[in-house]
């Protein structure tokens, strides 16, 4: 399932450099938008909704996500590409399934993290961004969070490459760190585009910080720093559990898993042809 | 009437409506857009699907906005009522109204697009525009896969229930039940993806050769002009908003 195509020529050197530039431009668009929003955040939101910041946040983050998709997608092997619809479906279905346990978290990135663990940071980032775009067919409010979802996939892939999934107790730690970054990057979207969060629990936390006199952006960033790390720690733990619950034959078929020793244990012996 | 719209025309219309509404930043305009989209949905015969779907998305957001800004808005000057730390201010209520109507207009416009568009037409229109075929594949494949997976989950649950799974009890037993359903589902999906990858590769999916399409989507010139005009209007609205708000708010 993971063999590269034998009949097609490899991508040229120049094309590779162009894609690298696209990747850097995408990451720069996301980082630049965030810094710009923090520096120019409206001092007084009482004058009306922050339309200016909303447009900048939407434009910059979506541009970054689209650039990342364009850079990564054409070079992914088909075996990874066919996993992306699966990841999106898992994001939706597993999120609903975990909802039946009654735990107060969102769990909307399980599929993205699982793909990042199996196929690497680039695949994870593209999966996260694409998930948001396709999911917005059913719920348009997830579209602006595409950049944050891409960041989660990318960081999950980096953590997997660094061996954080070899020991089970390290996966939630990596998730905690990912949650801090992803929450901080997503906060301007929640603050400027939606003016709040859609959950009642998270809304209560934001209200508490607002009651202490914080600005809306600061309150939502603090709320994200409370909820997101916990959520992502649990999501990473679930993804690790899933990766180990799958048969080795399935997980070790991925070149990324074999090359970087992502999962503990030895690869199953390949039968002689 | 909407069925004959080119998918890209519908997409452009929905996206430009969302952008212009965001740039306009006026709750009167947002309410007008919301009503217009609702009327369009009714005329297209999808109001029964679009409105409940939008309500499920918008209701928690609106309640949360109302509680958050209605009770806690430290920037507000005109207090209408107050209980301890909570203060109902006119500015806070207005802010909640502005954001709730703006989000409602954008969500309704985009949902109207996704509920009226024919996915095969959209896919072939996107492929014609030289988008990476990988993107088109992921989009089409996901939209086709979602209902199939929901059915599969039901079959897995039935199979596990036949083997003694009980969906009751405390948190631990519930988590155990989730595990019993999750692992077969994920394993089956990943196995399927592997065989699909081989089938696609065997048909030259990874190659860069140009594709031909059996499906032709008519694109009348009038709709091209409409798209160009809509894009220009959206760009103009954004430029005006950016120019009006520049220089951006300075920290006190």
Coordinates of C-alpha atoms in Angstrom, one line a residue:
Chain A
X1 CA 0.0 0.0 0.0
X2 CA 2.9 2.3 0.5
X3 CA 5.0 1.6 -2.5
X4 CA 5.8 4.7 -4.5
X5 CA 4.7 4.7 -8.1
X6 CA 7.2 3.0 -10.3
X7 CA 6.1 4.5 -13.6
X8 CA 6.0 8.2 -12.9
X9 CA 8.9 10.6 -12.9
X10 CA 9.9 12.2 -9.7
X11 CA 9.2 15.9 -9.2
X12 CA 12.0 18.2 -10.5
X13 CA 14.3 20.2 -8.4
X14 CA 12.8 23.6 -9.4
X15 CA 9.3 22.4 -8.5
X16 CA 10.6 21.3 -5.1
X17 CA 12.0 24.7 -4.4
X18 CA 8.8 26.4 -5.5
X19 CA 6.9 24.3 -3.1
X20 CA 9.3 25.0 -0.3
X21 CA 8.7 28.8 -1.0
X22 CA 5.0 28.2 -0.9
X23 CA 5.2 26.4 2.4
X24 CA 7.3 29.3 3.9
X25 CA 4.9 31.9 2.5
X26 CA 2.0 30.0 4.0
X27 CA 3.6 29.8 7.5
X28 CA 4.7 33.4 7.2
X29 CA 1.2 34.5 6.3
X30 CA -0.2 32.8 9.4
X31 CA 2.5 34.1 11.7
X32 CA 2.4 37.6 10.2
X33 CA -1.3 37.8 10.5
X34 CA -1.2 36.8 14.2
X35 CA 1.5 39.4 15.0
X36 CA -0.3 42.1 13.1
X37 CA -3.6 41.3 14.9
X38 CA -1.9 41.4 18.3
X39 CA -0.2 44.7 17.6
X40 CA -3.2 46.5 16.1
X41 CA -6.0 45.0 18.2
X42 CA -8.8 47.5 18.7
X43 CA -8.4 49.2 22.0
X44 CA -12.1 49.9 22.4
X45 CA -14.5 47.4 21.0
X46 CA -17.4 49.4 22.2
X47 CA -17.3 51.4 19.0
X48 CA -18.6 48.4 17.1
X49 CA -17.5 45.0 16.0
X50 CA -13.9 44.7 15.0
X51 CA -14.6 44.4 11.2
X52 CA -11.1 45.5 10.3
X53 CA -9.5 42.8 12.5
X54 CA -12.1 40.2 11.4
X55 CA -11.3 40.8 7.7
X56 CA -7.5 40.7 8.3
X57 CA -7.8 37.5 10.4
X58 CA -10.0 35.8 7.9
X59 CA -7.9 36.8 4.9
X60 CA -4.5 36.1 6.4
X61 CA -5.3 32.8 8.0
X62 CA -7.2 31.4 5.0
X63 CA -4.4 32.6 2.6
X64 CA -1.9 30.8 4.8
X65 CA -3.9 27.6 4.9
X66 CA -4.5 27.6 1.2
X67 CA -0.8 28.2 0.4
X68 CA 0.1 25.3 2.7
X69 CA -2.4 23.0 1.0
X70 CA -1.1 24.0 -2.5
X71 CA 2.5 23.4 -1.3
X72 CA 1.9 20.0 0.3
X73 CA -0.9 18.4 -1.6
X74 CA 0.8 17.7 -5.0
X75 CA 3.8 15.9 -3.4
X76 CA 2.0 13.6 -1.1
X77 CA 2.0 9.9 -2.2
X78 CA -1.4 8.5 -3.1
X79 CA -1.3 6.2 0.0
X80 CA -1.3 9.3 2.2
X81 CA -3.8 11.2 0.1
X82 CA -6.5 8.5 0.3
X83 CA -6.1 8.7 4.1
X84 CA -7.2 12.4 4.2
X85 CA -11.0 11.8 3.6
X86 CA -10.7 9.0 6.2
X87 CA -9.1 11.5 8.7
X88 CA -11.9 14.1 8.1
X89 CA -14.6 11.5 8.6
X90 CA -12.8 10.3 11.7
X91 CA -12.7 13.9 13.0
X92 CA -16.4 14.1 12.7
X93 CA -17.5 10.6 13.6
X94 CA -15.1 10.0 16.5
X95 CA -15.9 13.5 17.8
X96 CA -19.5 12.5 18.0
X97 CA -18.7 9.1 19.5
X98 CA -16.6 10.7 22.2
X99 CA -19.5 13.0 22.8
X100 CA -21.6 10.0 23.9
X101 CA -19.2 9.6 26.9
X102 CA -20.4 13.0 28.2
X103 CA -17.0 14.5 28.7
X104 CA -16.9 18.3 28.2
X105 CA -14.3 18.7 25.4
X106 CA -14.5 19.1 21.7
X107 CA -12.3 16.2 20.3
X108 CA -12.5 17.5 16.8
X109 CA -8.9 16.6 15.8
X110 CA -8.6 12.9 16.5
X111 CA -8.4 12.0 12.8
X112 CA -5.9 14.8 12.0
X113 CA -3.6 13.7 14.8
X114 CA -3.8 10.0 13.8
X115 CA -2.9 10.8 10.2
X116 CA 0.0 13.1 11.4
X117 CA 1.3 10.2 13.5
X118 CA 1.1 7.7 10.6
X119 CA 2.2 10.0 7.7
X120 CA 4.2 12.9 9.1
X121 CA 3.9 16.7 9.7
X122 CA 3.3 17.8 6.1
X123 CA 0.4 15.4 5.7
X124 CA -0.9 16.4 9.1
X125 CA -0.9 20.1 8.3
X126 CA -2.6 19.5 4.9
X127 CA -5.2 17.2 6.6
X128 CA -6.0 19.8 9.3
X129 CA -6.5 22.6 6.8
X130 CA -8.4 20.5 4.3
X131 CA -10.6 19.1 7.1
X132 CA -11.7 22.6 8.0
X133 CA -12.5 23.5 4.4
X134 CA -14.5 20.3 3.7
X135 CA -16.2 20.4 7.1
X136 CA -17.3 23.9 6.4
X137 CA -19.8 22.4 3.9
X138 CA -21.8 21.4 6.9
X139 CA -20.7 23.9 9.5
X140 CA -19.3 27.2 8.0
X141 CA -18.1 28.4 11.3
X142 CA -15.1 26.0 11.3
X143 CA -13.7 27.5 8.1
X144 CA -11.9 30.4 9.8
X145 CA -10.0 28.0 12.1
X146 CA -8.2 26.2 9.2
X147 CA -4.8 27.7 10.1
X148 CA -5.1 26.4 13.7
X149 CA -6.1 23.0 12.5
X150 CA -3.1 22.9 10.2
X151 CA -0.9 23.9 13.1
X152 CA -2.2 21.0 15.2
X153 CA -1.5 18.5 12.4
X154 CA 1.9 19.9 11.8
X155 CA 2.9 19.8 15.5
X156 CA 1.5 16.3 16.0
X157 CA 3.6 15.1 13.1
X158 CA 6.7 16.8 14.5
X159 CA 6.0 15.2 17.9
X160 CA 5.7 11.8 16.3
X161 CA 8.9 12.3 14.4
X162 CA 10.6 13.3 17.6
X163 CA 9.6 10.0 19.3
X164 CA 6.9 11.4 21.6
X165 CA 4.5 8.6 20.7
X166 CA 7.1 5.8 21.5
X167 CA 6.2 6.2 25.2
X168 CA 2.6 6.3 26.0
X169 CA 2.9 8.9 28.7
X170 CA 4.8 11.4 26.4
X171 CA 1.9 11.7 23.9
X172 CA -0.4 13.8 26.3
X173 CA 2.6 16.0 27.1
X174 CA 3.1 16.7 23.4
X175 CA -0.6 17.3 23.1
X176 CA -0.5 19.8 25.9
X177 CA 2.2 21.8 24.2
X178 CA 0.4 21.7 20.9
X179 CA -2.8 22.9 22.5
X180 CA -1.0 25.9 24.0
X181 CA 0.2 27.0 20.5
X182 CA -3.0 26.1 18.7
X183 CA -5.1 27.9 21.2
X184 CA -3.1 31.1 21.0
X185 CA -3.3 31.1 17.2
X186 CA -7.0 30.4 17.1
X187 CA -7.9 33.0 19.8
X188 CA -8.0 36.0 17.3
X189 CA -10.5 34.2 15.1
X190 CA -12.8 33.5 18.1
X191 CA -12.4 37.1 19.4
X192 CA -12.6 39.1 16.2
X193 CA -14.7 37.0 13.8
X194 CA -17.2 35.4 16.2
X195 CA -16.8 37.7 19.3
X196 CA -16.9 34.7 21.6
X197 CA -16.9 31.0 21.9
X198 CA -19.8 28.7 21.0
X199 CA -19.6 26.4 24.0
X200 CA -21.4 27.3 27.2
X201 CA -18.5 26.0 29.4
X202 CA -15.9 27.9 27.5
X203 CA -18.2 31.0 27.4
X204 CA -18.4 30.9 31.2
X205 CA -14.5 31.0 31.5
X206 CA -14.4 33.9 29.1
X207 CA -17.1 35.7 31.1
X208 CA -15.0 35.3 34.3
X209 CA -12.0 36.9 32.7
X210 CA -14.1 39.7 31.2
X211 CA -15.6 40.3 34.7
X212 CA -12.1 40.9 35.9
X213 CA -11.7 43.7 33.3
X214 CA -9.7 41.9 30.6
X215 CA -10.1 42.9 26.9
X216 CA -12.1 40.4 24.9
X217 CA -9.0 39.2 23.0
X218 CA -7.0 38.7 26.3
X219 CA -10.0 36.9 27.9
X220 CA -10.4 34.5 25.0
X221 CA -6.6 33.9 24.8
X222 CA -6.6 33.0 28.5
X223 CA -9.6 30.8 28.0
X224 CA -7.9 29.0 25.1
X225 CA -4.8 28.5 27.3
X226 CA -7.1 26.7 29.8
X227 CA -9.2 24.5 27.6
X228 CA -7.1 23.8 24.5
X229 CA -4.1 22.1 26.2
X230 CA -6.4 19.7 28.1
X231 CA -8.4 18.9 25.0
X232 CA -5.3 18.3 22.9
X233 CA -3.6 16.2 25.6
X234 CA -6.7 13.9 25.6
X235 CA -6.9 13.9 21.8
X236 CA -3.2 12.9 21.5
X237 CA -3.7 10.2 24.1
X238 CA -6.7 8.8 22.1
X239 CA -4.7 9.0 18.9
X240 CA -1.8 7.1 20.6
X241 CA -4.2 4.5 21.9
X242 CA -5.7 4.0 18.4
X243 CA -2.3 3.8 16.8
X244 CA -1.3 1.0 19.2
X245 CA -4.6 -0.7 19.0
X246 CA -4.2 -1.1 15.3
X247 CA -2.4 -4.2 14.1
X248 CA 1.3 -3.6 13.4
X249 CA 0.8 -4.8 9.9
X250 CA -1.3 -1.7 9.3
X251 CA 0.7 0.9 11.1
X252 CA 4.2 -0.3 10.0
X253 CA 3.1 -0.2 6.4
X254 CA 3.6 3.6 6.5
X255 CA 7.1 4.7 5.5
X256 CA 7.0 7.6 8.0
X257 CA 6.4 5.2 10.9
X258 CA 9.2 2.8 9.8
X259 CA 11.7 5.6 9.0
X260 CA 11.5 7.6 12.2
X261 CA 10.6 4.7 14.5
X262 CA 7.4 6.6 15.5
X263 CA 5.8 3.7 17.4
X264 CA 7.5 1.5 20.0
X265 CA 8.1 -2.1 19.0
X266 CA 9.6 -3.8 16.0
X267 CA 8.3 -3.9 12.5
X268 CA 6.6 -7.2 11.8
X269 CA 8.8 -9.5 9.6
X270 CA 8.0 -9.2 5.9
X271 CA 7.3 -12.6 4.3
X272 CA 9.8 -13.5 1.6
X273 CA 8.3 -13.2 -1.9
Chain B
X1 CA -34.2 28.2 -10.7
X2 CA -31.0 27.8 -8.6
X3 CA -30.4 24.3 -10.0
X4 CA -29.3 25.9 -13.2
X5 CA -26.6 28.0 -11.6
X6 CA -23.1 27.1 -12.3
X7 CA -21.5 25.8 -9.1
X8 CA -18.8 28.4 -9.1
X9 CA -21.4 31.2 -9.5
X10 CA -23.2 30.0 -6.4
X11 CA -19.9 29.7 -4.5
X12 CA -18.8 33.1 -5.5
X13 CA -22.2 34.6 -4.6
X14 CA -22.2 33.0 -1.2
X15 CA -18.5 33.9 -0.4
X16 CA -18.9 37.5 -1.6
X17 CA -22.1 37.9 0.5
X18 CA -20.2 36.7 3.5
X19 CA -17.3 39.1 2.8
X20 CA -19.5 42.1 2.1
X21 CA -21.6 41.4 5.3
X22 CA -18.4 41.2 7.4
X23 CA -17.1 44.4 5.9
X24 CA -20.4 46.3 6.2
X25 CA -20.5 45.8 10.0
X26 CA -24.1 46.9 10.4
X27 CA -26.7 44.8 12.1
X28 CA -29.4 46.2 9.8
X29 CA -27.5 45.1 6.7
X30 CA -26.8 41.7 8.3
X31 CA -30.5 41.1 9.2
X32 CA -31.5 42.1 5.6
X33 CA -29.0 39.6 4.2
X34 CA -30.2 36.9 6.5
X35 CA -33.8 37.5 5.4
X36 CA -32.9 37.6 1.8
X37 CA -31.0 34.3 2.0
X38 CA -33.9 32.7 3.9
X39 CA -36.2 33.8 1.1
X40 CA -33.9 32.4 -1.5
X41 CA -33.6 29.1 0.4
X42 CA -37.4 28.9 0.5
X43 CA -37.7 29.6 -3.2
X44 CA -35.0 26.9 -3.9
X45 CA -37.1 24.5 -1.7
X46 CA -34.3 23.8 0.8
X47 CA -35.5 26.0 3.6
X48 CA -36.4 22.9 5.7
X49 CA -32.9 21.6 5.6
X50 CA -30.9 24.9 5.7
X51 CA -32.8 26.6 8.5
X52 CA -32.5 23.8 11.1
X53 CA -28.9 23.2 10.2
X54 CA -28.2 26.9 10.7
X55 CA -30.1 26.9 14.0
X56 CA -28.1 24.0 15.4
X57 CA -24.9 25.9 14.6
X58 CA -26.1 29.4 15.6
X59 CA -28.1 28.8 18.7
X60 CA -25.2 27.9 21.1
X61 CA -23.1 30.8 19.7
X62 CA -25.9 33.3 20.1
X63 CA -26.7 32.2 23.7
X64 CA -23.0 32.3 24.5
X65 CA -22.6 35.8 23.0
X66 CA -25.7 37.1 24.8
X67 CA -24.5 35.9 28.2
X68 CA -20.9 36.9 27.6
X69 CA -21.4 40.5 26.3
X70 CA -24.8 41.1 27.8
X71 CA -23.6 40.6 31.4
X72 CA -19.9 41.3 31.2
X73 CA -18.8 44.2 29.0
X74 CA -16.3 46.3 31.0
X75 CA -16.0 48.9 28.1
X76 CA -19.8 49.6 28.4
X77 CA -20.8 53.1 29.7
X78 CA -24.6 52.9 29.8
X79 CA -25.5 50.4 32.5
X80 CA -29.1 49.2 32.3
X81 CA -29.0 46.8 35.4
X82 CA -26.3 45.3 37.5
X83 CA -26.0 42.4 40.0
X84 CA -22.6 42.4 41.7
X85 CA -19.9 42.0 39.1
X86 CA -22.4 41.5 36.3
X87 CA -23.6 44.6 34.5
X88 CA -26.1 44.7 31.6
X89 CA -24.9 47.5 29.3
X90 CA -26.4 48.9 26.2
X91 CA -23.1 48.7 24.4
X92 CA -22.6 45.1 25.3
X93 CA -26.1 44.1 24.0
X94 CA -25.4 46.0 20.8
X95 CA -22.1 44.3 20.4
X96 CA -23.7 40.9 20.8
X97 CA -26.5 41.8 18.3
X98 CA -23.9 43.0 15.7
X99 CA -21.8 39.8 15.9
X100 CA -24.8 37.4 16.1
X101 CA -26.5 38.9 13.1
X102 CA -23.2 39.0 11.1
X103 CA -22.4 35.4 11.9
X104 CA -26.0 34.3 11.1
X105 CA -25.9 36.0 7.7
X106 CA -22.5 34.4 6.7
X107 CA -23.5 31.0 8.0
X108 CA -26.9 31.0 6.1
X109 CA -25.3 32.2 2.9
X110 CA -22.7 29.5 2.9
X111 CA -25.1 26.8 4.0
X112 CA -27.5 27.7 1.2
X113 CA -24.6 27.1 -1.2
X114 CA -23.6 23.8 0.2
X115 CA -27.3 22.5 0.4
X116 CA -28.1 23.5 -3.2
X117 CA -24.9 22.7 -5.0
X118 CA -24.6 19.4 -6.9
X119 CA -21.3 17.9 -5.8
X120 CA -20.5 16.2 -9.1
X121 CA -21.0 19.5 -10.9
X122 CA -18.8 21.3 -8.4
X123 CA -16.1 18.7 -8.7
X124 CA -15.9 18.8 -12.5
X125 CA -16.1 22.6 -12.5
X126 CA -13.2 22.8 -10.0
X127 CA -11.2 20.2 -12.1
X128 CA -11.8 22.3 -15.2
X129 CA -10.3 25.4 -13.4
X130 CA -6.9 23.5 -13.1
X131 CA -7.1 23.0 -9.3
X132 CA -4.8 20.2 -8.1
X133 CA -6.7 17.0 -8.8
X134 CA -5.7 15.9 -5.3
X135 CA -7.8 18.6 -3.7
X136 CA -10.8 17.7 -5.9
X137 CA -10.4 14.1 -4.9
X138 CA -10.3 14.8 -1.2
X139 CA -13.4 17.0 -1.4
X140 CA -15.4 14.6 -3.5
X141 CA -14.3 11.5 -1.6
X142 CA -15.1 12.9 1.8
X143 CA -18.5 14.0 0.8
X144 CA -19.2 10.6 -0.6
X145 CA -17.6 8.8 2.4
X146 CA -19.5 10.5 5.2
X147 CA -22.9 8.8 4.8
X148 CA -21.2 5.4 4.1
X149 CA -19.2 5.7 7.4
X150 CA -22.3 6.5 9.4
X151 CA -23.9 3.3 8.1
X152 CA -20.8 1.4 8.9
X153 CA -20.7 2.6 12.5
X154 CA -24.2 1.3 12.9
X155 CA -23.2 -2.1 11.6
X156 CA -20.2 -2.2 13.9
X157 CA -22.3 -1.3 16.9
X158 CA -24.9 -4.0 16.0
X159 CA -22.1 -6.6 15.6
X160 CA -20.6 -5.7 19.0
X161 CA -24.0 -5.6 20.7
X162 CA -24.6 -9.1 19.3
X163 CA -21.3 -10.0 21.1
X164 CA -22.5 -8.6 24.4
X165 CA -21.6 -4.9 24.3
X166 CA -23.9 -2.8 26.5
X167 CA -24.0 1.0 26.2
X168 CA -24.7 1.7 29.8
X169 CA -22.9 2.2 33.1
X170 CA -20.1 4.5 34.3
X171 CA -17.5 6.4 32.5
X172 CA -15.0 3.5 32.3
X173 CA -17.5 1.1 30.8
X174 CA -18.6 3.8 28.3
X175 CA -15.0 4.4 27.3
X176 CA -14.6 0.7 26.9
X177 CA -17.6 0.6 24.6
X178 CA -16.2 3.5 22.6
X179 CA -13.0 1.6 22.2
X180 CA -14.8 -1.5 21.0
X181 CA -16.4 0.6 18.2
X182 CA -13.5 2.8 17.3
X183 CA -10.8 0.2 16.7
X184 CA -12.8 -1.8 14.1
X185 CA -13.9 1.4 12.4
X186 CA -10.5 2.9 12.1
X187 CA -8.8 -0.4 11.1
X188 CA -11.4 -1.0 8.4
X189 CA -11.1 2.5 7.0
X190 CA -7.3 2.4 6.9
X191 CA -7.3 -1.0 5.2
X192 CA -9.8 0.3 2.6
X193 CA -7.7 3.4 2.0
X194 CA -4.7 1.1 1.2
X195 CA -6.6 -0.8 -1.4
X196 CA -8.1 2.4 -2.8
X197 CA -4.6 3.9 -3.1
X198 CA -3.4 0.9 -5.2
X199 CA -6.5 1.1 -7.4
X200 CA -6.0 4.8 -8.0
X201 CA -2.3 4.5 -8.7
X202 CA -2.9 1.7 -11.2
X203 CA -5.2 4.2 -13.0
X204 CA -2.5 6.9 -13.2
X205 CA -3.9 9.1 -10.4
X206 CA -0.5 10.4 -9.3
X207 CA 0.6 11.4 -12.8
X208 CA 0.6 15.0 -14.0
X209 CA -1.1 14.3 -17.3
X210 CA -4.1 16.4 -18.2
X211 CA -7.5 15.0 -17.4
X212 CA -10.6 14.8 -19.5
X213 CA -14.0 14.9 -18.1
X214 CA -17.2 13.3 -19.2
X215 CA -19.3 15.8 -17.4
X216 CA -19.8 19.2 -18.9
X217 CA -21.2 22.0 -16.8
X218 CA -22.6 24.9 -18.9
X219 CA -21.2 28.3 -17.9
X220 CA -23.2 31.0 -19.6
X221 CA -21.5 34.4 -20.2
X222 CA -24.0 36.2 -18.0
X223 CA -22.9 34.2 -15.0
X224 CA -19.3 34.9 -15.8
X225 CA -20.1 38.6 -15.7
X226 CA -22.0 38.1 -12.5
X227 CA -19.0 36.4 -10.9
X228 CA -16.6 39.2 -11.9
X229 CA -19.0 41.8 -10.6
X230 CA -19.5 40.0 -7.3
X231 CA -15.7 39.6 -6.8
X232 CA -15.2 43.3 -7.6
X233 CA -18.0 44.3 -5.2
X234 CA -16.4 42.2 -2.4
X235 CA -12.9 43.5 -3.1
X236 CA -14.3 47.1 -3.1
X237 CA -16.1 46.5 0.2
X238 CA -12.9 45.1 1.8
X239 CA -10.8 48.0 0.5
X240 CA -13.3 50.6 1.8
X241 CA -13.5 49.0 5.2
X242 CA -9.7 48.8 5.4
X243 CA -9.3 52.4 4.3
X244 CA -12.0 53.6 6.8
X245 CA -10.4 51.7 9.7
X246 CA -6.8 52.7 9.0
X247 CA -4.8 53.5 11.1
X248 CA -6.0 50.5 13.2
X249 CA -6.8 51.1 16.8
X250 CA -3.8 52.1 18.9
X251 CA -3.2 50.6 22.3
X252 CA -3.9 53.2 25.1

